């Protein structure tokens, strides 16, 4: 960070839009509170053909380029502990009837695949979502962990906005930005309306780029993902639209550094920490986008539940879309 880079507070303002306290002092769900039974039924109305799409990327690919990760994280380390080889030597467990089986273990970054961030995953000025003390994250996430999101489950009407297709590109360029006005323009062009309480799913083509490029060194050089970029108006739009959940096919859901201030991931703070919007990252959206483009239907039933990791800062997820 250069000396001239402003602080998160300077960028977002002393009076940044906030939903703290809106659902009480103990809330750990934020805008997911908007997704009640009525929203589930609204989502169901968008199921027409019965097609199912699963949005998780492959986890633990051994062939190049491996799994896309935020710099500093590592992909899953999966290891067999039991397989047919176990019975090659003596001392293997014997079961009545001759049962053999395979088991494996895994060491994973909870944010190392398609995942939900816990609402407490990022913070500034010593406070996380709803005003919880950042010290509550030490050693384990005591407040606003991923568990409440996992317990509730996320079900509602989803809408896909394909910014890459709208801009006539296979994928956006490094650092390319867009905002809520671009989302609305793309929605108009697609013939769909972004409605209040929609799970907002945005395709940039960035996951396709990761796999097609097949060159992690180029991908991570001058690492700057494309994505939504901060403005107060954009944050107010999210608040007004009561967006419960933002899902994208990038590793961090927003342009990596905001071009004007140079601050990293201000929307994580503005949307997740201040408004309580749930973030879902690294989603595979290309198959869904192709199906939506083919018949012009861009809304669907979205359903997801991350793993119930107690005190987790996030957890892997395989969201399901039914259209
Ligand atoms: C960070 O916030 C650093 O990562 P993520 O992409 O998991 O939100």
GROMACS .gro file of C-alpha atoms and ligand atoms in nm:
model
  331
    1UNK     CA    1   0.000   0.000   0.000
    2UNK     CA    2   0.147   0.336  -0.097
    3UNK     CA    3   0.145   0.625   0.154
    4UNK     CA    4  -0.120   0.800  -0.052
    5UNK     CA    5  -0.364   0.506  -0.041
    6UNK     CA    6  -0.663   0.615   0.169
    7UNK     CA    7  -0.800   0.397   0.448
    8UNK     CA    8  -1.114   0.188   0.400
    9UNK     CA    9  -1.304   0.437   0.618
   10UNK     CA   10  -1.188   0.729   0.406
   11UNK     CA   11  -1.309   0.553   0.091
   12UNK     CA   12  -1.643   0.432   0.227
   13UNK     CA   13  -1.716   0.739   0.442
   14UNK     CA   14  -1.809   0.792   0.806
   15UNK     CA   15  -2.175   0.761   0.711
   16UNK     CA   16  -2.142   0.454   0.485
   17UNK     CA   17  -2.477   0.281   0.411
   18UNK     CA   18  -2.531   0.022   0.684
   19UNK     CA   19  -2.778  -0.246   0.791
   20UNK     CA   20  -2.627  -0.298   1.135
   21UNK     CA   21  -2.896  -0.357   1.393
   22UNK     CA   22  -3.172  -0.400   1.130
   23UNK     CA   23  -3.228  -0.765   1.232
   24UNK     CA   24  -3.138  -0.720   1.597
   25UNK     CA   25  -2.812  -0.715   1.794
   26UNK     CA   26  -2.746  -1.090   1.759
   27UNK     CA   27  -2.798  -1.125   1.385
   28UNK     CA   28  -2.553  -1.339   1.187
   29UNK     CA   29  -2.747  -1.371   0.860
   30UNK     CA   30  -2.763  -1.015   0.732
   31UNK     CA   31  -2.948  -0.978   0.402
   32UNK     CA   32  -3.019  -1.352   0.387
   33UNK     CA   33  -3.300  -1.261   0.629
   34UNK     CA   34  -3.482  -1.132   0.321
   35UNK     CA   35  -3.509  -1.490   0.190
   36UNK     CA   36  -3.824  -1.608   0.365
   37UNK     CA   37  -4.076  -1.875   0.256
   38UNK     CA   38  -4.242  -1.630   0.016
   39UNK     CA   39  -3.910  -1.581  -0.162
   40UNK     CA   40  -3.866  -1.959  -0.195
   41UNK     CA   41  -4.207  -1.979  -0.363
   42UNK     CA   42  -4.122  -1.682  -0.586
   43UNK     CA   43  -3.808  -1.869  -0.693
   44UNK     CA   44  -4.001  -2.189  -0.763
   45UNK     CA   45  -4.221  -1.998  -1.009
   46UNK     CA   46  -3.915  -1.963  -1.234
   47UNK     CA   47  -3.872  -2.336  -1.283
   48UNK     CA   48  -4.001  -2.418  -1.632
   49UNK     CA   49  -3.796  -2.691  -1.799
   50UNK     CA   50  -3.653  -2.880  -1.503
   51UNK     CA   51  -3.291  -2.834  -1.614
   52UNK     CA   52  -3.043  -2.854  -1.326
   53UNK     CA   53  -2.706  -2.677  -1.312
   54UNK     CA   54  -2.443  -2.723  -1.043
   55UNK     CA   55  -2.224  -2.419  -0.997
   56UNK     CA   56  -1.918  -2.548  -0.814
   57UNK     CA   57  -1.590  -2.570  -1.003
   58UNK     CA   58  -1.400  -2.898  -0.986
   59UNK     CA   59  -1.224  -2.916  -0.650
   60UNK     CA   60  -0.874  -3.062  -0.647
   61UNK     CA   61  -0.805  -3.089  -1.020
   62UNK     CA   62  -0.465  -3.251  -1.054
   63UNK     CA   63  -0.415  -3.158  -1.420
   64UNK     CA   64  -0.309  -2.805  -1.525
   65UNK     CA   65  -0.405  -2.533  -1.442
   66UNK     CA   66  -0.530  -2.675  -1.109
   67UNK     CA   67  -0.782  -2.478  -0.907
   68UNK     CA   68  -0.816  -2.097  -0.918
   69UNK     CA   69  -0.732  -1.943  -0.581
   70UNK     CA   70  -0.688  -1.607  -0.414
   71UNK     CA   71  -0.309  -1.546  -0.397
   72UNK     CA   72  -0.159  -1.704  -0.085
   73UNK     CA   73  -0.415  -1.982  -0.061
   74UNK     CA   74  -0.348  -2.339  -0.160
   75UNK     CA   75  -0.569  -2.591  -0.330
   76UNK     CA   76  -0.715  -2.890  -0.155
   77UNK     CA   77  -0.462  -3.157  -0.055
   78UNK     CA   78  -0.657  -3.480  -0.085
   79UNK     CA   79  -0.497  -3.805   0.014
   80UNK     CA   80  -0.611  -4.167   0.015
   81UNK     CA   81  -0.590  -4.339   0.349
   82UNK     CA   82  -0.772  -4.657   0.243
   83UNK     CA   83  -0.797  -4.815  -0.101
   84UNK     CA   84  -0.759  -5.156  -0.262
   85UNK     CA   85  -0.382  -5.134  -0.200
   86UNK     CA   86  -0.456  -5.144   0.173
   87UNK     CA   87  -0.534  -5.514   0.130
   88UNK     CA   88  -0.205  -5.591  -0.053
   89UNK     CA   89  -0.018  -5.650   0.272
   90UNK     CA   90  -0.090  -5.800   0.607
   91UNK     CA   91  -0.265  -5.614   0.882
   92UNK     CA   92  -0.550  -5.470   0.674
   93UNK     CA   93  -0.884  -5.465   0.852
   94UNK     CA   94  -1.100  -5.768   0.774
   95UNK     CA   95  -1.479  -5.747   0.768
   96UNK     CA   96  -1.735  -6.025   0.762
   97UNK     CA   97  -1.822  -6.095   0.399
   98UNK     CA   98  -1.493  -5.955   0.263
   99UNK     CA   99  -1.587  -5.584   0.243
  100UNK     CA  100  -1.317  -5.352   0.109
  101UNK     CA  101  -1.353  -4.974   0.091
  102UNK     CA  102  -1.179  -4.646   0.012
  103UNK     CA  103  -1.136  -4.349   0.245
  104UNK     CA  104  -0.951  -4.023   0.203
  105UNK     CA  105  -0.861  -3.711   0.399
  106UNK     CA  106  -0.828  -3.354   0.279
  107UNK     CA  107  -0.653  -3.042   0.396
  108UNK     CA  108  -0.844  -2.748   0.252
  109UNK     CA  109  -0.865  -2.372   0.261
  110UNK     CA  110  -1.232  -2.320   0.331
  111UNK     CA  111  -1.223  -2.043   0.070
  112UNK     CA  112  -1.024  -2.263  -0.171
  113UNK     CA  113  -1.309  -2.355  -0.406
  114UNK     CA  114  -1.656  -2.224  -0.489
  115UNK     CA  115  -1.755  -2.095  -0.149
  116UNK     CA  116  -1.967  -1.882   0.079
  117UNK     CA  117  -1.780  -1.624   0.282
  118UNK     CA  118  -1.893  -1.595   0.641
  119UNK     CA  119  -2.032  -1.245   0.705
  120UNK     CA  120  -1.744  -1.196   0.948
  121UNK     CA  121  -1.483  -1.283   0.685
  122UNK     CA  122  -1.362  -0.922   0.633
  123UNK     CA  123  -1.362  -0.608   0.847
  124UNK     CA  124  -1.202  -0.271   0.906
  125UNK     CA  125  -1.171  -0.036   1.206
  126UNK     CA  126  -1.189  -0.335   1.441
  127UNK     CA  127  -1.556  -0.417   1.373
  128UNK     CA  128  -1.721  -0.678   1.157
  129UNK     CA  129  -2.081  -0.733   1.046
  130UNK     CA  130  -2.343  -0.589   1.284
  131UNK     CA  131  -2.072  -0.421   1.489
  132UNK     CA  132  -1.919  -0.737   1.633
  133UNK     CA  133  -1.569  -0.688   1.772
  134UNK     CA  134  -1.296  -0.808   1.536
  135UNK     CA  135  -1.132  -0.979   1.835
  136UNK     CA  136  -1.418  -1.231   1.812
  137UNK     CA  137  -1.236  -1.374   1.507
  138UNK     CA  138  -0.923  -1.468   1.701
  139UNK     CA  139  -0.854  -1.844   1.684
  140UNK     CA  140  -1.209  -1.914   1.570
  141UNK     CA  141  -1.489  -1.708   1.427
  142UNK     CA  142  -1.723  -1.668   1.721
  143UNK     CA  143  -1.959  -1.424   1.553
  144UNK     CA  144  -2.098  -1.419   1.199
  145UNK     CA  145  -1.927  -1.743   1.100
  146UNK     CA  146  -2.044  -1.947   0.802
  147UNK     CA  147  -2.252  -2.176   1.025
  148UNK     CA  148  -2.569  -1.962   1.042
  149UNK     CA  149  -2.567  -1.933   0.661
  150UNK     CA  150  -2.525  -2.309   0.633
  151UNK     CA  151  -2.805  -2.375   0.884
  152UNK     CA  152  -3.047  -2.147   0.702
  153UNK     CA  153  -2.968  -2.240   0.341
  154UNK     CA  154  -3.005  -1.991   0.058
  155UNK     CA  155  -3.312  -2.039  -0.162
  156UNK     CA  156  -3.487  -1.786  -0.381
  157UNK     CA  157  -3.522  -1.637  -0.727
  158UNK     CA  158  -3.187  -1.605  -0.895
  159UNK     CA  159  -3.112  -1.382  -1.192
  160UNK     CA  160  -2.806  -1.417  -1.413
  161UNK     CA  161  -2.652  -1.103  -1.560
  162UNK     CA  162  -2.397  -1.196  -1.826
  163UNK     CA  163  -2.173  -0.891  -1.845
  164UNK     CA  164  -1.919  -1.065  -2.067
  165UNK     CA  165  -2.184  -1.159  -2.325
  166UNK     CA  166  -2.337  -0.811  -2.299
  167UNK     CA  167  -1.998  -0.661  -2.388
  168UNK     CA  168  -1.952  -0.908  -2.672
  169UNK     CA  169  -1.658  -1.077  -2.504
  170UNK     CA  170  -1.572  -1.430  -2.404
  171UNK     CA  171  -1.438  -1.291  -2.080
  172UNK     CA  172  -1.368  -0.950  -1.932
  173UNK     CA  173  -1.012  -0.820  -1.930
  174UNK     CA  174  -0.786  -0.797  -1.625
  175UNK     CA  175  -0.907  -0.514  -1.406
  176UNK     CA  176  -1.212  -0.438  -1.625
  177UNK     CA  177  -1.490  -0.283  -1.418
  178UNK     CA  178  -1.866  -0.246  -1.424
  179UNK     CA  179  -2.129  -0.113  -1.187
  180UNK     CA  180  -2.500  -0.131  -1.110
  181UNK     CA  181  -2.591   0.082  -1.411
  182UNK     CA  182  -2.410  -0.170  -1.634
  183UNK     CA  183  -2.597  -0.452  -1.461
  184UNK     CA  184  -2.928  -0.283  -1.532
  185UNK     CA  185  -2.832  -0.214  -1.894
  186UNK     CA  186  -2.728  -0.576  -1.942
  187UNK     CA  187  -3.052  -0.693  -1.778
  188UNK     CA  188  -3.255  -0.475  -2.016
  189UNK     CA  189  -3.065  -0.616  -2.313
  190UNK     CA  190  -3.130  -0.969  -2.186
  191UNK     CA  191  -3.498  -0.891  -2.138
  192UNK     CA  192  -3.500  -0.962  -1.766
  193UNK     CA  193  -3.559  -0.740  -1.463
  194UNK     CA  194  -3.344  -0.750  -1.152
  195UNK     CA  195  -3.604  -0.760  -0.876
  196UNK     CA  196  -3.568  -0.685  -0.504
  197UNK     CA  197  -3.448  -0.991  -0.308
  198UNK     CA  198  -3.304  -1.163  -0.617
  199UNK     CA  199  -2.990  -1.369  -0.570
  200UNK     CA  200  -2.770  -1.169  -0.806
  201UNK     CA  201  -2.553  -1.395  -1.021
  202UNK     CA  202  -2.297  -1.218  -1.242
  203UNK     CA  203  -2.089  -1.377  -1.516
  204UNK     CA  204  -1.762  -1.218  -1.628
  205UNK     CA  205  -1.622  -1.527  -1.803
  206UNK     CA  206  -1.324  -1.518  -1.566
  207UNK     CA  207  -1.342  -1.885  -1.470
  208UNK     CA  208  -1.350  -1.977  -1.838
  209UNK     CA  209  -1.042  -1.757  -1.882
  210UNK     CA  210  -0.865  -1.945  -1.600
  211UNK     CA  211  -0.919  -2.285  -1.763
  212UNK     CA  212  -0.868  -2.173  -2.125
  213UNK     CA  213  -0.556  -1.972  -2.048
  214UNK     CA  214  -0.411  -2.272  -1.864
  215UNK     CA  215  -0.121  -2.057  -1.745
  216UNK     CA  216  -0.126  -1.966  -1.374
  217UNK     CA  217   0.188  -1.753  -1.407
  218UNK     CA  218   0.021  -1.519  -1.657
  219UNK     CA  219  -0.304  -1.529  -1.460
  220UNK     CA  220  -0.135  -1.420  -1.136
  221UNK     CA  221   0.110  -1.166  -1.287
  222UNK     CA  222  -0.026  -0.820  -1.202
  223UNK     CA  223  -0.320  -1.003  -1.045
  224UNK     CA  224  -0.626  -0.792  -1.097
  225UNK     CA  225  -0.959  -0.960  -1.149
  226UNK     CA  226  -1.236  -0.784  -1.336
  227UNK     CA  227  -1.550  -0.704  -1.144
  228UNK     CA  228  -1.790  -0.465  -0.980
  229UNK     CA  229  -1.628  -0.145  -0.867
  230UNK     CA  230  -1.708   0.067  -0.565
  231UNK     CA  231  -1.921   0.378  -0.567
  232UNK     CA  232  -2.156   0.499  -0.300
  233UNK     CA  233  -2.439   0.485  -0.553
  234UNK     CA  234  -2.368   0.117  -0.618
  235UNK     CA  235  -2.377   0.038  -0.247
  236UNK     CA  236  -2.703   0.231  -0.210
  237UNK     CA  237  -2.844   0.034  -0.504
  238UNK     CA  238  -2.760  -0.296  -0.330
  239UNK     CA  239  -2.922  -0.166  -0.013
  240UNK     CA  240  -3.232  -0.043  -0.195
  241UNK     CA  241  -3.265  -0.367  -0.396
  242UNK     CA  242  -3.220  -0.564  -0.074
  243UNK     CA  243  -2.985  -0.805  -0.253
  244UNK     CA  244  -2.941  -1.107  -0.024
  245UNK     CA  245  -2.653  -1.277  -0.204
  246UNK     CA  246  -2.399  -1.184  -0.472
  247UNK     CA  247  -2.261  -1.475  -0.674
  248UNK     CA  248  -1.987  -1.436  -0.936
  249UNK     CA  249  -1.741  -1.637  -1.143
  250UNK     CA  250  -1.441  -1.452  -1.002
  251UNK     CA  251  -1.228  -1.533  -0.702
  252UNK     CA  252  -1.326  -1.223  -0.506
  253UNK     CA  253  -1.653  -1.088  -0.653
  254UNK     CA  254  -1.516  -0.738  -0.730
  255UNK     CA  255  -1.229  -0.571  -0.913
  256UNK     CA  256  -0.926  -0.658  -0.701
  257UNK     CA  257  -0.817  -0.299  -0.638
  258UNK     CA  258  -1.054  -0.011  -0.677
  259UNK     CA  259  -0.902   0.195  -0.962
  260UNK     CA  260  -0.942   0.545  -0.812
  261UNK     CA  261  -0.827   0.488  -0.454
  262UNK     CA  262  -0.608   0.179  -0.501
  263UNK     CA  263  -0.784   0.017  -0.203
  264UNK     CA  264  -0.822  -0.363  -0.213
  265UNK     CA  265  -1.170  -0.516  -0.201
  266UNK     CA  266  -1.371  -0.217  -0.073
  267UNK     CA  267  -1.697  -0.385  -0.176
  268UNK     CA  268  -1.626  -0.675   0.058
  269UNK     CA  269  -1.641  -0.416   0.333
  270UNK     CA  270  -1.922  -0.201   0.193
  271UNK     CA  271  -2.151  -0.491   0.100
  272UNK     CA  272  -2.063  -0.772   0.339
  273UNK     CA  273  -1.938  -0.596   0.653
  274UNK     CA  274  -2.173  -0.297   0.635
  275UNK     CA  275  -2.485  -0.425   0.459
  276UNK     CA  276  -2.467  -0.798   0.537
  277UNK     CA  277  -2.481  -0.919   0.174
  278UNK     CA  278  -2.364  -1.282   0.150
  279UNK     CA  279  -2.082  -1.336  -0.102
  280UNK     CA  280  -2.040  -1.649  -0.313
  281UNK     CA  281  -1.725  -1.670  -0.521
  282UNK     CA  282  -1.558  -1.885  -0.788
  283UNK     CA  283  -1.888  -2.008  -0.935
  284UNK     CA  284  -1.895  -2.194  -1.266
  285UNK     CA  285  -2.155  -2.005  -1.471
  286UNK     CA  286  -2.077  -2.085  -1.832
  287UNK     CA  287  -2.313  -2.379  -1.881
  288UNK     CA  288  -2.595  -2.194  -1.710
  289UNK     CA  289  -2.527  -1.882  -1.920
  290UNK     CA  290  -2.534  -2.080  -2.243
  291UNK     CA  291  -2.870  -2.232  -2.150
  292UNK     CA  292  -3.014  -1.892  -2.052
  293UNK     CA  293  -2.889  -1.733  -2.374
  294UNK     CA  294  -3.034  -2.017  -2.581
  295UNK     CA  295  -3.393  -1.964  -2.469
  296UNK     CA  296  -3.379  -1.611  -2.330
  297UNK     CA  297  -3.481  -1.709  -1.975
  298UNK     CA  298  -3.239  -1.553  -1.725
  299UNK     CA  299  -3.424  -1.615  -1.398
  300UNK     CA  300  -3.442  -1.942  -1.205
  301UNK     CA  301  -3.461  -2.111  -0.868
  302UNK     CA  302  -3.130  -2.077  -0.686
  303UNK     CA  303  -3.051  -2.306  -0.391
  304UNK     CA  304  -2.728  -2.342  -0.195
  305UNK     CA  305  -2.601  -2.435   0.148
  306UNK     CA  306  -2.232  -2.420   0.238
  307UNK     CA  307  -2.093  -2.692   0.464
  308UNK     CA  308  -2.181  -2.653   0.832
  309UNK     CA  309  -1.831  -2.566   0.949
  310UNK     CA  310  -1.852  -2.457   1.312
  311UNK     CA  311  -1.666  -2.124   1.358
  312UNK     CA  312  -1.571  -2.132   0.988
  313UNK     CA  313  -1.467  -1.818   0.799
  314UNK     CA  314  -1.634  -1.965   0.494
  315UNK     CA  315  -1.711  -2.303   0.344
  316UNK     CA  316  -1.719  -2.479   0.009
  317UNK     CA  317  -2.052  -2.504  -0.167
  318UNK     CA  318  -2.203  -2.655  -0.479
  319UNK     CA  319  -2.499  -2.427  -0.553
  320UNK     CA  320  -2.785  -2.568  -0.758
  321UNK     CA  321  -2.987  -2.379  -1.014
  322UNK     CA  322  -3.311  -2.523  -1.147
  323UNK     CA  323  -3.472  -2.352  -1.443
  324LIG     C1  324  -1.068  -1.227   0.056
  324LIG     O1  325  -1.151  -1.158   0.104
  324LIG     C2  326  -0.924  -1.197   0.073
  324LIG     O2  327  -1.098  -1.335  -0.009
  324LIG     P1  328  -1.236  -1.393  -0.066
  324LIG     O3  329  -1.214  -1.391  -0.211
  324LIG     O4  330  -1.246  -1.530  -0.011
  324LIG     O5  331  -1.350  -1.310  -0.023
   0.00000   0.00000   0.00000
